Amino acid sequence: MTVDLSLDLIYVDPTRVSGRAQPVVESYRERLVAALADGATLPPLKVAPLADPYHPWYVPAAPHNRANQFQRHGTMRQRPYSHLPAYATHALYDGHCTYWALRDAGLATYPVQVHPAPVGPDEASAEQALRLLHLQANINHGQALTDDDIRRAFVLLWLGRKPTERETWSPGPHAIETEAIAAQLGRSSSWISQMKLYAMVTHAISLDLGISRAGQIGRLDADLWRLFVWDGDQPRLHPARDSRGRQVGELVTADKLTTAQLKALVEEYMDRPTALTGPRLTVVGDPADDERVPEDPIDPEPYQEELPLDWSDVMIRAEYCYGVIRRLSNNQLLQMLDHVRPAVTQTHMLYQGLEAEARRRRLDLDALYSPHQEVING
């Protein structure tokens, strides 16, 4: 049902309803204001009737009292793009950019599409109902939702709350059954499973890689998710591959890999379960393990670009710093660890890659190893 409704009677609070990271995009709102000035007609706002228009969630006691008015306006300043009227009959769940464009254009009333079922009467059930309506209205059309927007909205519906630092993924008392979420959104049970996995992987690795890439990492055991992305507090480096799945001699972090590259890499880790948990940082799928190595490896033509072969400066710095370790203050010691660790990690990866390729070519390495290098090689 579509009716004309006073904009002053609509409760608007995207911080409680919208799953978007940015509920109102200023550039989009300005385009809508310009369109209205040119005589354009915008789509109706989407609202739901409030089961209890006098509930203290949106109508404070004695709303016209000066102190309560001051408190209400203070709350609106703290919540971007909110309108908390003294008396509200409906709550907005879709069209936040449109609503504020209409207000900027000076309109007092506007057509609204009214949802048949009221929301509420209590605060928690009203919020969850509005969140689900918002997600339903935007998941397939309207201003595009990002994967991150959908994930955050889904988690609030699934758990009935924001996830905690040590989340057990047990729905709370205000959660909506996943079957009801799927039915409302017109999605399958497999989509629900995909979204749950996306949420859990993203929470574990503290990085949003999107639905597809998170799903690939989720194929590993849960205790390996963070290890796959992080080496301590540094991003873990993985061998990059070309479109045909071949290693290209470059090491990259997980967020730089495509879904196809992640899929291939995860499958290699699944075949070698100790690759992430062993004592050394191992280059997965290094050439030494390739069964397709020819009987007599061919010596390639010399690499034409300049190679940084002089590493004496690094060795001098390491020797100097090693000699003064016991003289460093606690703060200096921590700073040195923070600066040296990334260099050691990448240098170690380079060394392992060089050694693996030399072994693949059956080169004699014994003459190269000094006792110091034997210690490094482990």
XYZ file of C-alpha atoms in Angstrom:
378
model
C 0.000 0.000 0.000
C 1.300 3.456 -0.957
C 0.106 6.585 0.851
C 1.270 10.160 1.363
C 2.859 10.563 4.777
C 4.333 13.484 6.693
C 8.126 13.151 6.853
C 7.960 14.380 10.452
C 6.066 11.241 11.503
C 8.764 8.842 10.288
C 11.322 7.424 12.710
C 14.703 7.394 10.920
C 17.827 5.826 12.416
C 20.130 4.082 9.920
C 22.606 3.195 12.689
C 20.024 0.713 14.018
C 18.540 -0.429 10.719
C 20.960 -0.178 7.810
C 23.646 -2.759 7.196
C 25.654 -0.334 5.096
C 29.034 0.866 6.256
C 27.936 4.291 4.958
C 24.118 4.524 5.104
C 23.936 7.905 3.356
C 26.434 8.691 0.594
C 26.687 12.461 0.282
C 27.446 12.474 -3.449
C 24.374 10.292 -4.105
C 22.157 12.436 -1.876
C 23.290 15.573 -3.725
C 22.409 13.973 -7.078
C 18.931 13.200 -5.746
C 18.494 16.802 -4.570
C 19.482 18.016 -8.041
C 17.061 15.560 -9.653
C 14.214 16.833 -7.461
C 15.091 20.399 -8.436
C 14.782 19.363 -12.089
C 11.280 18.001 -11.474
C 12.149 14.325 -11.182
C 10.007 11.961 -9.091
C 11.902 9.661 -6.768
C 10.659 6.184 -5.753
C 8.463 5.964 -2.632
C 10.123 5.561 0.739
C 9.651 2.160 2.379
C 8.313 2.236 5.927
C 6.791 -0.123 8.472
C 4.094 0.895 10.958
C 5.115 0.966 14.613
C 3.126 -1.466 16.743
C 3.307 0.940 19.677
C 3.697 4.568 18.591
C 4.230 5.569 22.227
C 7.019 3.115 23.052
C 9.875 4.859 24.965
C 12.371 3.470 22.430
C 11.441 6.269 20.020
C 9.161 8.478 22.108
C 10.647 9.621 25.452
C 8.405 10.338 28.389
C 7.002 13.868 28.184
C 8.495 14.397 24.665
C 7.716 18.096 24.644
C 9.441 18.716 27.959
C 12.383 21.090 27.379
C 14.932 18.754 28.987
C 13.722 15.753 26.987
C 13.715 17.782 23.779
C 17.327 18.749 24.451
C 18.241 15.107 25.092
C 16.467 13.954 21.913
C 18.246 16.527 19.737
C 21.554 15.556 21.347
C 20.935 11.927 20.427
C 20.179 12.920 16.824
C 23.498 14.798 16.629
C 25.309 11.660 17.801
C 23.594 9.411 15.242
C 24.306 10.580 11.678
C 21.225 11.014 9.463
C 18.731 10.172 12.193
C 15.316 11.767 12.741
C 13.805 10.943 16.133
C 10.432 12.669 16.249
C 8.507 13.353 19.434
C 5.709 11.274 17.941
C 6.233 8.667 15.204
C 3.780 6.413 13.396
C 6.166 4.606 11.035
C 9.853 3.628 10.845
C 11.939 3.978 7.683
C 13.727 0.813 6.541
C 14.702 1.705 2.960
C 15.429 5.014 1.248
C 17.679 6.872 3.690
C 19.412 8.884 0.931
C 16.015 9.705 -0.580
C 14.587 10.775 2.786
C 17.361 13.311 3.409
C 17.219 14.550 -0.184
C 13.480 15.194 0.312
C 14.177 17.074 3.552
C 16.876 19.156 1.848
C 14.434 19.940 -0.964
C 11.981 21.310 1.623
C 9.232 18.725 1.102
C 6.908 18.054 4.051
C 5.075 14.947 2.791
C 5.933 12.223 0.323
C 4.514 8.897 -0.935
C 5.573 5.920 1.166
C 5.158 2.212 0.587
C 3.827 0.793 3.854
C 4.770 -2.728 4.892
C 1.622 -4.680 5.880
C 2.969 -5.945 9.218
C 3.812 -3.580 12.090
C 7.191 -3.870 13.861
C 7.631 -4.104 17.600
C 6.248 -3.546 20.097
C 9.557 -3.912 21.968
C 12.828 -2.351 20.832
C 14.774 -5.549 20.047
C 12.093 -7.176 17.887
C 11.449 -3.879 16.064
C 15.153 -3.455 15.251
C 15.531 -7.022 13.986
C 12.392 -6.748 11.834
C 13.577 -3.476 10.300
C 17.066 -4.882 9.650
C 15.595 -7.858 7.829
C 13.287 -5.632 5.760
C 16.217 -3.364 4.882
C 18.359 -6.304 3.775
C 15.490 -7.755 1.738
C 14.920 -4.409 -0.004
C 18.574 -3.901 -0.927
C 20.151 -7.309 -1.452
C 18.973 -7.614 -5.068
C 18.348 -4.032 -6.162
C 18.545 -0.417 -5.103
C 21.837 1.160 -4.107
C 24.249 -1.768 -4.181
C 25.163 -3.513 -0.946
C 28.771 -4.663 -0.634
C 29.684 -8.136 0.615
C 30.725 -6.471 3.876
C 27.344 -4.717 4.216
C 25.488 -8.011 3.699
C 27.750 -9.882 6.113
C 27.328 -7.378 8.940
C 23.548 -7.238 8.448
C 23.343 -11.036 8.316
C 25.353 -11.477 11.527
C 23.066 -9.087 13.423
C 20.031 -11.056 12.252
C 21.611 -14.480 12.828
C 23.056 -13.768 16.299
C 20.696 -10.986 17.379
C 23.739 -8.952 18.462
C 27.189 -7.857 17.357
C 29.878 -10.581 17.546
C 32.218 -10.494 20.529
C 36.003 -10.813 20.471
C 35.822 -14.480 21.502
C 32.688 -15.374 19.596
C 31.123 -18.831 19.997
C 28.564 -18.209 17.208
C 25.617 -19.153 19.410
C 22.501 -17.091 18.540
C 21.136 -14.914 21.342
C 17.552 -14.411 22.495
C 16.830 -11.776 19.826
C 18.164 -13.858 16.921
C 16.027 -14.676 13.889
C 15.943 -18.299 12.748
C 18.127 -18.766 9.672
C 15.264 -20.517 7.875
C 13.145 -17.388 8.364
C 15.982 -15.190 7.068
C 16.350 -17.359 3.963
C 12.601 -17.373 3.319
C 12.296 -13.591 3.711
C 15.225 -12.940 1.374
C 14.326 -15.647 -1.126
C 17.650 -17.416 -0.564
C 18.568 -21.082 -0.192
C 19.976 -22.944 2.796
C 23.322 -23.148 0.976
C 23.441 -19.318 0.888
C 22.882 -19.289 4.649
C 25.761 -21.757 5.128
C 27.963 -19.634 2.869
C 27.179 -16.476 4.851
C 27.877 -18.190 8.173
C 31.253 -19.386 6.929
C 32.046 -15.934 5.496
C 31.245 -14.332 8.858
C 33.310 -16.814 10.883
C 36.359 -16.687 8.601
C 36.308 -12.877 8.463
C 36.058 -12.684 12.254
C 38.943 -15.160 12.678
C 41.372 -13.482 10.273
C 40.385 -9.865 11.083
C 40.277 -9.158 7.353
C 37.367 -9.017 4.915
C 38.329 -10.820 1.697
C 34.769 -11.071 0.381
C 32.431 -14.050 0.184
C 34.231 -16.094 -2.476
C 37.779 -15.787 -1.142
C 36.719 -16.278 2.483
C 34.858 -19.402 1.372
C 38.075 -20.861 -0.038
C 39.960 -20.257 3.223
C 36.994 -21.791 5.060
C 37.749 -25.132 3.393
C 40.733 -25.457 5.729
C 40.367 -26.553 9.350
C 39.159 -23.623 11.468
C 42.368 -23.532 13.533
C 44.346 -22.869 10.330
C 42.329 -19.884 9.058
C 44.378 -17.237 10.832
C 47.650 -19.097 10.210
C 46.886 -19.072 6.497
C 46.655 -15.253 6.438
C 49.072 -14.238 9.216
C 52.555 -15.259 10.292
C 52.451 -13.900 13.824
C 51.540 -10.240 13.429
C 52.855 -10.044 9.855
C 50.922 -11.042 6.705
C 51.965 -14.506 5.532
C 53.579 -14.640 2.110
C 52.376 -17.164 -0.462
C 53.729 -18.038 -3.925
C 51.808 -16.149 -6.602
C 50.513 -17.958 -9.671
C 49.535 -17.027 -13.199
C 46.151 -17.708 -14.815
C 47.224 -21.305 -15.551
C 48.135 -22.012 -11.917
C 51.920 -21.897 -12.430
C 54.172 -20.205 -9.872
C 55.614 -16.929 -11.159
C 58.430 -16.471 -8.642
C 56.671 -13.746 -6.650
C 55.505 -13.909 -3.038
C 52.245 -12.149 -2.149
C 49.870 -11.884 0.800
C 46.459 -13.586 0.857
C 44.521 -10.378 0.139
C 46.406 -10.000 -3.173
C 45.417 -13.448 -4.460
C 42.407 -13.996 -6.706
C 39.719 -16.527 -5.799
C 41.156 -19.002 -8.324
C 44.680 -18.584 -6.923
C 43.401 -19.023 -3.372
C 41.511 -22.153 -4.397
C 44.638 -23.745 -5.860
C 46.758 -22.769 -2.864
C 44.224 -24.000 -0.314
C 43.994 -27.342 -2.097
C 47.783 -27.688 -1.889
C 47.676 -26.956 1.837
C 44.874 -29.519 2.240
C 47.143 -32.103 0.595
C 50.010 -31.102 2.905
C 48.392 -30.523 6.325
C 51.669 -29.724 8.147
C 52.644 -26.901 5.772
C 51.157 -24.226 8.036
C 51.810 -25.841 11.403
C 55.352 -27.130 10.963
C 58.390 -25.518 12.621
C 59.453 -23.686 9.458
C 57.673 -21.252 7.159
C 57.424 -23.471 4.078
C 56.891 -22.428 0.481
C 53.947 -24.597 -0.524
C 54.256 -26.360 -3.856
C 57.925 -25.466 -4.319
C 59.564 -26.910 -7.425
C 61.424 -29.585 -5.431
C 58.113 -31.393 -4.938
C 56.963 -31.179 -8.569
C 56.696 -34.688 -10.031
C 56.803 -33.241 -13.531
C 60.476 -32.182 -13.260
C 62.355 -33.326 -16.394
C 65.124 -35.893 -16.126
C 67.774 -33.340 -17.171
C 66.718 -29.814 -16.141
C 67.738 -27.193 -18.693
C 69.824 -24.193 -17.619
C 67.715 -21.115 -18.578
C 69.160 -18.083 -20.357
C 70.630 -15.506 -17.914
C 68.076 -13.165 -16.299
C 68.384 -9.811 -18.095
C 67.295 -7.408 -15.342
C 69.670 -6.173 -12.644
C 69.885 -8.430 -9.569
C 70.659 -7.010 -6.076
C 73.532 -9.416 -5.377
C 75.458 -7.225 -2.913
C 73.954 -7.955 0.504
C 77.039 -6.860 2.458
C 75.226 -3.880 3.998
C 72.616 -6.191 5.518
C 75.334 -8.465 6.886
C 77.234 -5.510 8.378
C 74.084 -4.186 10.050
C 73.218 -7.626 11.441
C 76.745 -8.166 12.793
C 76.787 -4.741 14.474
C 73.352 -5.098 16.057
C 74.083 -8.632 17.256
C 77.078 -7.281 19.163
C 75.031 -4.766 21.154
C 71.906 -6.815 21.940
C 72.582 -6.955 25.692
C 73.100 -3.195 25.821
C 69.684 -2.330 24.357
C 66.894 -0.954 26.537
C 63.584 -2.832 26.629
C 62.038 -0.322 24.236
C 64.997 -0.527 21.838
C 64.868 -4.310 21.944
C 61.185 -4.348 20.991
C 61.759 -1.764 18.247
C 64.600 -3.851 16.800
C 62.434 -6.979 16.787
C 59.627 -5.053 15.077
C 61.961 -3.816 12.313
C 64.001 -6.989 11.802
C 61.205 -9.577 11.734
C 59.695 -8.671 8.302
C 63.181 -8.623 6.737
C 64.048 -12.006 8.248
C 60.756 -13.524 7.090
C 61.117 -12.376 3.494
C 64.837 -13.198 3.345
C 64.158 -16.681 4.710
C 61.443 -17.224 2.105
C 63.848 -16.093 -0.629
C 66.554 -18.437 0.665
C 64.184 -21.412 0.759
C 62.988 -20.651 -2.765
C 66.552 -20.395 -4.105
C 67.599 -23.599 -2.371
C 64.536 -25.499 -3.581
C 65.129 -24.425 -7.189
C 68.814 -25.375 -6.962
C 67.866 -28.824 -5.703
C 65.289 -29.196 -8.465
C 68.116 -28.595 -10.947
C 70.319 -31.074 -9.038
C 73.028 -28.474 -8.423
C 75.815 -29.198 -5.902
C 75.139 -27.011 -2.849
C 77.694 -28.496 -0.453
C 80.417 -26.120 -1.561
C 78.193 -23.119 -0.794
C 77.284 -23.992 2.803
C 79.388 -22.500 5.549
C 78.641 -23.477 9.164
C 76.793 -20.175 9.564
C 74.546 -20.949 6.591
C 73.890 -24.459 7.940
C 72.476 -22.893 11.114
C 70.247 -20.552 9.104
C 69.001 -23.380 6.959
C 67.987 -25.327 10.077
